[in-house]
XYZ file of N, CA and C in Angstrom:
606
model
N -6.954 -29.537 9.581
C -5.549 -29.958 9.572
C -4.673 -28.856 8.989
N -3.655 -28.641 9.804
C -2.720 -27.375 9.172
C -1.881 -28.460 8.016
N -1.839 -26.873 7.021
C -1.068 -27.829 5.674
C 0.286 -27.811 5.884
N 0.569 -28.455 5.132
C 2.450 -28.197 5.151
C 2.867 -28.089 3.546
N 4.167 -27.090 4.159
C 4.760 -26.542 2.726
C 6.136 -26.659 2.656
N 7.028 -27.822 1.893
C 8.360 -28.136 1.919
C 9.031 -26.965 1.256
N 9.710 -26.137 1.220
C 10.526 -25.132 0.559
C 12.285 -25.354 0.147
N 12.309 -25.013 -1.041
C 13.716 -25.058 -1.609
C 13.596 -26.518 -1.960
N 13.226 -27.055 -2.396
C 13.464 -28.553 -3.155
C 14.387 -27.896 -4.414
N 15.051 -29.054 -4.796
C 16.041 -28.448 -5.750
C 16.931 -29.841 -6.469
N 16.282 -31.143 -5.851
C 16.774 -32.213 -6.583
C 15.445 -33.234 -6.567
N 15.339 -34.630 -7.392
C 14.607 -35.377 -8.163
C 14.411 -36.025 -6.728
N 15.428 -36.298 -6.114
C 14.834 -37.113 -4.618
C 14.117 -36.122 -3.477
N 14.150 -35.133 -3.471
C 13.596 -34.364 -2.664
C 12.169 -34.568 -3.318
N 11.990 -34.392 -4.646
C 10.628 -34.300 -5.050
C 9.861 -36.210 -4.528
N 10.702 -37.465 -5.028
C 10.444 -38.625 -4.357
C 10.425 -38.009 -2.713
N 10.660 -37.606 -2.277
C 10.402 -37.763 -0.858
C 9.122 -37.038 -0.310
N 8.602 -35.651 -1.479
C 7.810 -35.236 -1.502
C 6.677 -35.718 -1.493
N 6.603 -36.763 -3.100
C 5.670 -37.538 -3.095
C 5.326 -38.373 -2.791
N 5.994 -39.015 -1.472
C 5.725 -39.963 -0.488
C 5.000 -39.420 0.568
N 5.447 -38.390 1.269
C 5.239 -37.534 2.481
C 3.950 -36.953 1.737
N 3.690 -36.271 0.725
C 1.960 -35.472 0.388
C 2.206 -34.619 0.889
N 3.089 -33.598 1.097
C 2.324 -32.230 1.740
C 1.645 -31.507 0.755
N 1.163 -30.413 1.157
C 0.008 -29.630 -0.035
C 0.621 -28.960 -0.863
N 1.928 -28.646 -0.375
C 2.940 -27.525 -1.451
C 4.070 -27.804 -1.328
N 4.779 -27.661 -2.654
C 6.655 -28.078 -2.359
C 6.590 -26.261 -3.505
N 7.920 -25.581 -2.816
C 8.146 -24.614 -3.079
C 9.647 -24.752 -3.941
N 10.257 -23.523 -5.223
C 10.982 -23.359 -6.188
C 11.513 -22.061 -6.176
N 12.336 -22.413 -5.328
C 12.874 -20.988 -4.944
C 13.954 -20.035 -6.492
N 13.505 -18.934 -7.144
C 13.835 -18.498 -8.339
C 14.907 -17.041 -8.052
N 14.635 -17.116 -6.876
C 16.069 -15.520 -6.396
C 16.884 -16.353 -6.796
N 18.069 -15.641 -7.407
C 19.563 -16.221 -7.733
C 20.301 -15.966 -6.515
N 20.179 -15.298 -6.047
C 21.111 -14.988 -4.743
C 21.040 -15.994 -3.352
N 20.071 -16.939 -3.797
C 20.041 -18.174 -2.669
C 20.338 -19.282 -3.385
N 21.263 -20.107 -2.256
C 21.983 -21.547 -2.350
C 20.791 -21.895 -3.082
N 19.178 -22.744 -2.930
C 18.283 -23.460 -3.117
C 18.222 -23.045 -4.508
N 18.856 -22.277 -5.465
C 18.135 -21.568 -6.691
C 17.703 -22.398 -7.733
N 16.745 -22.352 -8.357
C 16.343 -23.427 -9.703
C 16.215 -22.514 -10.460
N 16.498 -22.862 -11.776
C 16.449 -22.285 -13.306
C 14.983 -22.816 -13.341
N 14.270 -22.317 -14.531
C 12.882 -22.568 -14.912
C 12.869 -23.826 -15.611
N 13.960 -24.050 -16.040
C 14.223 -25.433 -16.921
C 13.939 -26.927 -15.706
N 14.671 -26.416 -14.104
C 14.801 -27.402 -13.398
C 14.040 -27.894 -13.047
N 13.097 -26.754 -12.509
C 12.106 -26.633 -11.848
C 10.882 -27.456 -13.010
N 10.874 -27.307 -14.138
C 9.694 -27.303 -14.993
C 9.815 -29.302 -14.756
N 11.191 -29.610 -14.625
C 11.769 -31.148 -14.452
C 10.811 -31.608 -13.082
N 11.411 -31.004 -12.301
C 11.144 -31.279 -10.633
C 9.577 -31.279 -10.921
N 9.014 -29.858 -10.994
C 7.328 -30.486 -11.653
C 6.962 -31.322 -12.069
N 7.253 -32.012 -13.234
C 7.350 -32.745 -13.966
C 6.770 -33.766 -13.018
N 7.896 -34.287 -12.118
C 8.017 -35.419 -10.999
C 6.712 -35.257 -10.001
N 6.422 -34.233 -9.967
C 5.510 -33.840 -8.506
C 4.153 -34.760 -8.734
N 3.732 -35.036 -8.002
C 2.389 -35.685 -7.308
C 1.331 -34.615 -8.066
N 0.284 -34.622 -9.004
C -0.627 -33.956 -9.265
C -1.476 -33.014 -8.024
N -1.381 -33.885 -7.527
C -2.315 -33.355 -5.981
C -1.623 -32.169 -4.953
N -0.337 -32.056 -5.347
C 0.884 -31.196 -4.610
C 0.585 -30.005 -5.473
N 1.269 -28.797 -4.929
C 1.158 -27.667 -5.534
C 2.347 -27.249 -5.387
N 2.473 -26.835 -6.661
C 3.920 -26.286 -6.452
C 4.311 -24.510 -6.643
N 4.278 -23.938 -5.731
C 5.041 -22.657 -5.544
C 6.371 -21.688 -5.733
N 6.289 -21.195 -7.064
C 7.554 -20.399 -6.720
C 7.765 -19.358 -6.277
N 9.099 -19.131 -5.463
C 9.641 -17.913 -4.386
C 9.968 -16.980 -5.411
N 10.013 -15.853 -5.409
C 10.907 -14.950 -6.407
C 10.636 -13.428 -5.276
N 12.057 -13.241 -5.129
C 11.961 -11.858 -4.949
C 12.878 -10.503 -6.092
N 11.550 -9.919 -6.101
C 11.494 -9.053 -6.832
C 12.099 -8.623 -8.100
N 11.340 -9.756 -8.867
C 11.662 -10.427 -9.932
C 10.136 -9.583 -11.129
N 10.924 -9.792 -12.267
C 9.306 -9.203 -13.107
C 8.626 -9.773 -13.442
N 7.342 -9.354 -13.194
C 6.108 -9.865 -13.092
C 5.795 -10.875 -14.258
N 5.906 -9.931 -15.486
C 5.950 -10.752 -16.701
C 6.585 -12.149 -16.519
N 7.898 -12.407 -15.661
C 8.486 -13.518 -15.899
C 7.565 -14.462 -15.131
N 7.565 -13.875 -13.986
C 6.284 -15.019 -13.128
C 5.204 -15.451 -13.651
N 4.708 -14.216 -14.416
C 3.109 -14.775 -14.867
C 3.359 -15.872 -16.089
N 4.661 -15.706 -16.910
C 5.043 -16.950 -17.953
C 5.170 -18.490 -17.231
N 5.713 -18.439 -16.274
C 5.954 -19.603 -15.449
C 4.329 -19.883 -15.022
N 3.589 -18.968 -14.188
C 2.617 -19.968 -14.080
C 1.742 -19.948 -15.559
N 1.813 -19.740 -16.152
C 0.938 -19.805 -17.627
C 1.383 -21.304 -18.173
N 2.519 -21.131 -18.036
C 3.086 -22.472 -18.580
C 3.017 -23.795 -17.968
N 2.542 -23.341 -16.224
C 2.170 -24.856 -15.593
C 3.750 -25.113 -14.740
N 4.497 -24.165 -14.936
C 5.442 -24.799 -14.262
C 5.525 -24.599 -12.658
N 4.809 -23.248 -12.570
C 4.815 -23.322 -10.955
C 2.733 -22.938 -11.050
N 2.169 -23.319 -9.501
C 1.066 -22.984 -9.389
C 0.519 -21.757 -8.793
N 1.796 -21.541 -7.497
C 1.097 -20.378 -7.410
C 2.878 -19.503 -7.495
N 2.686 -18.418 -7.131
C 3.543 -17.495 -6.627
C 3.828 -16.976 -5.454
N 4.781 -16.795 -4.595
C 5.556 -16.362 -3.578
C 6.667 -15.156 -3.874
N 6.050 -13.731 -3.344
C 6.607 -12.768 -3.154
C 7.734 -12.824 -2.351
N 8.805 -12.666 -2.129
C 9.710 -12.574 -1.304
C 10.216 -11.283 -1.156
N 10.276 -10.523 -1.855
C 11.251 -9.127 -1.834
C 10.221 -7.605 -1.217
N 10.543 -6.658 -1.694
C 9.987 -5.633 -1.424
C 8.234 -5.471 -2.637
N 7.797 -6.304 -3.179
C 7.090 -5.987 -3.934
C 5.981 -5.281 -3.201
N 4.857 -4.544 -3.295
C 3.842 -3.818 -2.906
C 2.588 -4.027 -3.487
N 1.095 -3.597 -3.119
C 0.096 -3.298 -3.948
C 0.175 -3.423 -5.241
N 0.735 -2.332 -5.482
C 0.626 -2.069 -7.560
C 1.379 -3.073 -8.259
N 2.370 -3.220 -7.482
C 3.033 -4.728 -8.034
C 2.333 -6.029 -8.137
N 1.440 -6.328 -6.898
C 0.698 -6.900 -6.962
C -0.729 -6.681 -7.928
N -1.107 -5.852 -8.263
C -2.505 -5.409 -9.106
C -1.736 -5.547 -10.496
N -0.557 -5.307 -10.560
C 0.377 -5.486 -11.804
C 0.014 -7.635 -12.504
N 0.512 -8.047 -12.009
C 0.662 -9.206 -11.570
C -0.563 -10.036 -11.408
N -1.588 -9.520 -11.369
C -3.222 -10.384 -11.667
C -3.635 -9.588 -12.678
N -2.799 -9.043 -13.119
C -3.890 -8.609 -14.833
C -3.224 -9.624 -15.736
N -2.073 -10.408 -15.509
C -1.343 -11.364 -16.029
C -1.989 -12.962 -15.620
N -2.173 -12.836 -14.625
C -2.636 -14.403 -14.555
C -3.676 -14.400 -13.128
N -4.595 -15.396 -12.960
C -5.764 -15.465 -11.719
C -5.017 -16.785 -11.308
N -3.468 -16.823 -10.987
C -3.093 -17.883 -10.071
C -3.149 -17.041 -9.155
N -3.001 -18.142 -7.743
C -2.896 -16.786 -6.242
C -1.338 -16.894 -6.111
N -1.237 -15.830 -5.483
C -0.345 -15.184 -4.643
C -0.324 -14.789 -3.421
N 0.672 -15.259 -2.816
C 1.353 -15.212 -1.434
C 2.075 -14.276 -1.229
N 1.940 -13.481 -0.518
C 2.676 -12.372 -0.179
C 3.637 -12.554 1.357
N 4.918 -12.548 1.020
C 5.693 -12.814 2.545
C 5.845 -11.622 3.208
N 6.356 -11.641 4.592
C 6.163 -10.067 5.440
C 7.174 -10.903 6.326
N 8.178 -9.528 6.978
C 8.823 -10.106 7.910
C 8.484 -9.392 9.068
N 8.319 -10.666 10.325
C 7.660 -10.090 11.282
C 8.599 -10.064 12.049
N 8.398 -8.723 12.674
C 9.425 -7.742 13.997
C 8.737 -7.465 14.976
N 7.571 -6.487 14.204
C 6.620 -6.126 15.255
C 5.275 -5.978 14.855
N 4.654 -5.662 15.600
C 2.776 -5.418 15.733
C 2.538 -4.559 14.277
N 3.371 -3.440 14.041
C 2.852 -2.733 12.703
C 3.403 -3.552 11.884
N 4.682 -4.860 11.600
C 4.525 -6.079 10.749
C 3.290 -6.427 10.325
N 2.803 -7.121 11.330
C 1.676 -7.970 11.404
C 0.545 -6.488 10.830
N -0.095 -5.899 10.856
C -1.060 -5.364 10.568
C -0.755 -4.664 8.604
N 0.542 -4.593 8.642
C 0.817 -4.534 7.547
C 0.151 -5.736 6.683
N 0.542 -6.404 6.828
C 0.235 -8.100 6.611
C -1.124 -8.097 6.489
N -1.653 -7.714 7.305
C -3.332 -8.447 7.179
C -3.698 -7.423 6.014
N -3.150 -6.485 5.942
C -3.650 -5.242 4.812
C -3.389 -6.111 3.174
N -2.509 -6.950 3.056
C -2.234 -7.691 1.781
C -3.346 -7.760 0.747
N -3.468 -6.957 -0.448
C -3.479 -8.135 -1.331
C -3.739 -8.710 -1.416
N -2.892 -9.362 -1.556
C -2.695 -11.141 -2.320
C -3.566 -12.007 -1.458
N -3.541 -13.412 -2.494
C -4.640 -13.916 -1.489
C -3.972 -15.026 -0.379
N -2.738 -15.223 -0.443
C -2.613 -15.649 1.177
C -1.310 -14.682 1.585
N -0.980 -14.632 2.958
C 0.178 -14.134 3.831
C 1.034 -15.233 4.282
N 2.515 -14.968 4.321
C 3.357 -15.445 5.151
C 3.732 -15.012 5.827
N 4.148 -15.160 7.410
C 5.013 -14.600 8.120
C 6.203 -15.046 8.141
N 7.461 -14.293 8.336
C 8.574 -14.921 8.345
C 9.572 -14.235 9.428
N 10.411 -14.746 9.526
C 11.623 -13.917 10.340
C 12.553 -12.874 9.776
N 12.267 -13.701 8.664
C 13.766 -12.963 7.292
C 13.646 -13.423 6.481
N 14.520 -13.200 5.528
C 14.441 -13.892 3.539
C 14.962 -15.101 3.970
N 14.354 -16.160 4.312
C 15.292 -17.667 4.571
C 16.280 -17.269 5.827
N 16.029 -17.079 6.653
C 16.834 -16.770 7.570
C 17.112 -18.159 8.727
N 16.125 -18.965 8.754
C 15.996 -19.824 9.473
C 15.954 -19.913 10.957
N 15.202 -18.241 11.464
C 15.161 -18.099 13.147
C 13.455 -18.331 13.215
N 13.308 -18.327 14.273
C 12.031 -18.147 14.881
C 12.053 -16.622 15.285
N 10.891 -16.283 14.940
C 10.456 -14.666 15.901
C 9.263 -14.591 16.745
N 9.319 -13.741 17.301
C 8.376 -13.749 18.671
C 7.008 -14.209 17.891
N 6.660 -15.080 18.479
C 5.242 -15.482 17.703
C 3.867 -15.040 18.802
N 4.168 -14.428 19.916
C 3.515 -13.903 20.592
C 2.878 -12.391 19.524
N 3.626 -12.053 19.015
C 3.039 -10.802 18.073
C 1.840 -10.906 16.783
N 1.545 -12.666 16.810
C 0.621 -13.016 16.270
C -0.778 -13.408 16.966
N -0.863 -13.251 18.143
C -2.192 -13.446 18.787
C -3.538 -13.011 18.738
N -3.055 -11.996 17.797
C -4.615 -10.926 17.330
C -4.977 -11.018 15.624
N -4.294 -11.566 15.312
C -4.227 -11.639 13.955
C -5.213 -12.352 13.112
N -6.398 -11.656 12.833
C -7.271 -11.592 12.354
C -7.350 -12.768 10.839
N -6.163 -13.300 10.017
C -6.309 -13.332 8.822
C -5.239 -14.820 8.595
N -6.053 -15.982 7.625
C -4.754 -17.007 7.949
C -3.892 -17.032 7.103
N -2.893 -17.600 7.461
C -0.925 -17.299 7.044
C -0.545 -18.391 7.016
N 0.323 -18.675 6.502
C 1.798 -19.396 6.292
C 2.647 -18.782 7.587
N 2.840 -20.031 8.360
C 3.850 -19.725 9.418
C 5.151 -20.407 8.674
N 6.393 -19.614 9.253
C 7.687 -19.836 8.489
C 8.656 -19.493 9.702
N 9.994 -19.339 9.337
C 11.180 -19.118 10.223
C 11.467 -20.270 11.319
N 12.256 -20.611 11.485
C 13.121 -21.491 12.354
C 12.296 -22.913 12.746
N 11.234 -23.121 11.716
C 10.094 -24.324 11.937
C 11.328 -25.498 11.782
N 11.132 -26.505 12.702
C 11.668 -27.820 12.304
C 11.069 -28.947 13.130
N 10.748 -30.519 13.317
C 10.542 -31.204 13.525
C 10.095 -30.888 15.002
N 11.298 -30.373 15.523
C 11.229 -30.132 16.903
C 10.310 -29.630 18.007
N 9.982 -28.521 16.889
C 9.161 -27.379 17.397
C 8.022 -26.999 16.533
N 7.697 -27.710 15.752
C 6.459 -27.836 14.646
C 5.051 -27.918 15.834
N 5.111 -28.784 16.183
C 3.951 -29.445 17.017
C 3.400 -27.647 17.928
N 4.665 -27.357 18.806
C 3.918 -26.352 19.079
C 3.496 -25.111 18.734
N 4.213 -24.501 17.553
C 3.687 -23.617 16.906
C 2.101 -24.099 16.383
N 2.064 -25.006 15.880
C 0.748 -25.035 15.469
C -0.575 -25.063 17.202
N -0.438 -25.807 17.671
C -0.752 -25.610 19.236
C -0.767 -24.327 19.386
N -0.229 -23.537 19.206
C -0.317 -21.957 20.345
C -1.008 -21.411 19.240
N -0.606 -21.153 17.710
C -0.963 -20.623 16.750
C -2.023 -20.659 15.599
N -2.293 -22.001 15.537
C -3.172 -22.513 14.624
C -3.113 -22.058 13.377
N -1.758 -21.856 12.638
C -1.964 -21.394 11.639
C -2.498 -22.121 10.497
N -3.052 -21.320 9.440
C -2.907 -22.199 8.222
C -1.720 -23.074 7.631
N -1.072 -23.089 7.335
C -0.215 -23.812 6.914
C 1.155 -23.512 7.239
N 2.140 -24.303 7.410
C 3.745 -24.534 7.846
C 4.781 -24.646 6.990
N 5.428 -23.724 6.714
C 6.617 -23.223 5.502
C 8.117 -23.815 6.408
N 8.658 -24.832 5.789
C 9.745 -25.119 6.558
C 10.986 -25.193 5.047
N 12.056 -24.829 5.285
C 13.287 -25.370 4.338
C 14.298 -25.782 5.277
N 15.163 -25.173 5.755
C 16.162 -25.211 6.808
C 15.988 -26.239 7.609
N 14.968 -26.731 8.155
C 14.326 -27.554 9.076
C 14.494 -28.874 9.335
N 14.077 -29.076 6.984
C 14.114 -30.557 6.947
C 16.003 -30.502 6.332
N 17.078 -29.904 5.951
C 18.086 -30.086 5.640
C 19.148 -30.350 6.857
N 20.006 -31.377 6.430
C 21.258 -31.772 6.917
C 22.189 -31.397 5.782
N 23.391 -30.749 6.373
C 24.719 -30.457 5.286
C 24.190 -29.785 3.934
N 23.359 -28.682 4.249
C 22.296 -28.020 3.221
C 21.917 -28.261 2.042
N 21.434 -30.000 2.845
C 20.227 -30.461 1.220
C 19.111 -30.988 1.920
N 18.313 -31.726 1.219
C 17.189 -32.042 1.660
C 17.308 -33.198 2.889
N 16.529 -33.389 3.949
C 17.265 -34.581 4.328
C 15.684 -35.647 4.576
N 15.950 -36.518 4.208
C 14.414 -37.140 4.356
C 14.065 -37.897 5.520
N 15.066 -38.000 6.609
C 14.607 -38.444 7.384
C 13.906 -36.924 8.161
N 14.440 -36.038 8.081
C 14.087 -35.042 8.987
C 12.551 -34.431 8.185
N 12.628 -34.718 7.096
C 10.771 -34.175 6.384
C 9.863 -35.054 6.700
N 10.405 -36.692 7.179
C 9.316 -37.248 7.414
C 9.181 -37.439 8.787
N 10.070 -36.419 9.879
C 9.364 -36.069 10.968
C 8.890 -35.161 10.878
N 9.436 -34.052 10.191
C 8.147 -32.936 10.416
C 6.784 -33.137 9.588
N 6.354 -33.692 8.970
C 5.151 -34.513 8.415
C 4.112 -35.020 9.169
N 5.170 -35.587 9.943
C 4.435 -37.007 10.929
C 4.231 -35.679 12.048
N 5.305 -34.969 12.732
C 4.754 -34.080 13.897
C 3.646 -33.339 13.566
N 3.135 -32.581 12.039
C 2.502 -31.619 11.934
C 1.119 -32.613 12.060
N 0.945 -33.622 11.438
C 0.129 -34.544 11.546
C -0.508 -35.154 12.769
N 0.474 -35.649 13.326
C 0.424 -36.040 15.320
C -0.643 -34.707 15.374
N -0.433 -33.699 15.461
C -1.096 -32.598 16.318
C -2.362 -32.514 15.317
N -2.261 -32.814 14.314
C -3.754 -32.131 13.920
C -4.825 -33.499 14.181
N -4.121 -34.112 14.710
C -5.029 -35.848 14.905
C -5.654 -35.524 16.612
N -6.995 -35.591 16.676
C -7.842 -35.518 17.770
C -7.296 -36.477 18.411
């Protein structure tokens, strides 16, 4: 069954809607420069609320390491999500601090994207379109791709079912997807739930 991963939660009902729906990860987005942003204080709240069984992920781009590895030390997020330009040494930086995993995001354009990507680090990959951009990109440039990922960019209810169908990825990174009037919207998370589900059901 491909997992699913709610991104940008940022209020107490998003997390109730979370823990109704079960997906495997609700994400805490920590760049200041995006609408979704949580302070460590909010987030440590919103945790607080989460389903034990959920994992919770924070986004940070290119943010210091030290600060991340305090957050997961402290339990407030589980794993970590690279977003920015971080690299290798940043990454080798960053597990001498803590043995949570890390996700490394990549934005995919083209074929040397993707091979970049499988070269990671960290121990899972995302593909994306952009920093939260909310498009789809040619997902034909993933057909050889040796290594499993977090599929992301322009995912929503709509079109969930067949990305996973053509792609089989590991798991499904949606924010944009499930929002109406850019907040959470719960009718639209508990179709993409139910679609990612529909398809992984024989």
């Amino acid at each position: 069954m491909t997992k699913i991963k709610f991104c940008g939660l940022t209020r107490p009902e998003d997390i109730e809607a979370a823990n109704r729906l079960q997906p495997d990860y609700v994400g805490f987005v920590f760049a200041q420069k995006s609408r979704r942003h949580v302070s460590p204080e909010q987030a440590a709240t919103l945790k607080y609320m989460l389903r034990d069984d959920i994992r919770a992920v924070g986004v940070f781009v290119d943010q210091e390491p030290e600060w991340i590895a305090r957050l997961l030390s402290a339990g407030v997020i589980d794993l970590a999500q690279l977003h920015g330009t971080e690299d290798a040494e940043y990454i080798c930086r960053l597990r001498k601090m803590t043995d949570k995993p890390i996700i490394q995001a990549f934005r995919i354009g083209s074929a040397e994207d993707v091979r970049a990507a499988e070269q990671s680090p960290a121990d899972y990959i995302l593909l994306d379109s952009g920093a939260g951009t909310g498009n789809v990109f040619d997902w034909t440039l993933l057909c050889g791709i040796r290594r499993r990922y977090f599929l992301a960019g322009g995912l929503a209810p709509e079109n969930v079912r067949k990305a996973i169908r053509t792609l089989h990825p590991f798991a499904v990174d949606v924010s944009s997807g499930i929002e109406s009037k850019k907040v959470k919207d719960r009718e639209k998370m508990t179709a993409f739930a139910a679609a990612v589900r529909k398809e992984g059901t024989p």
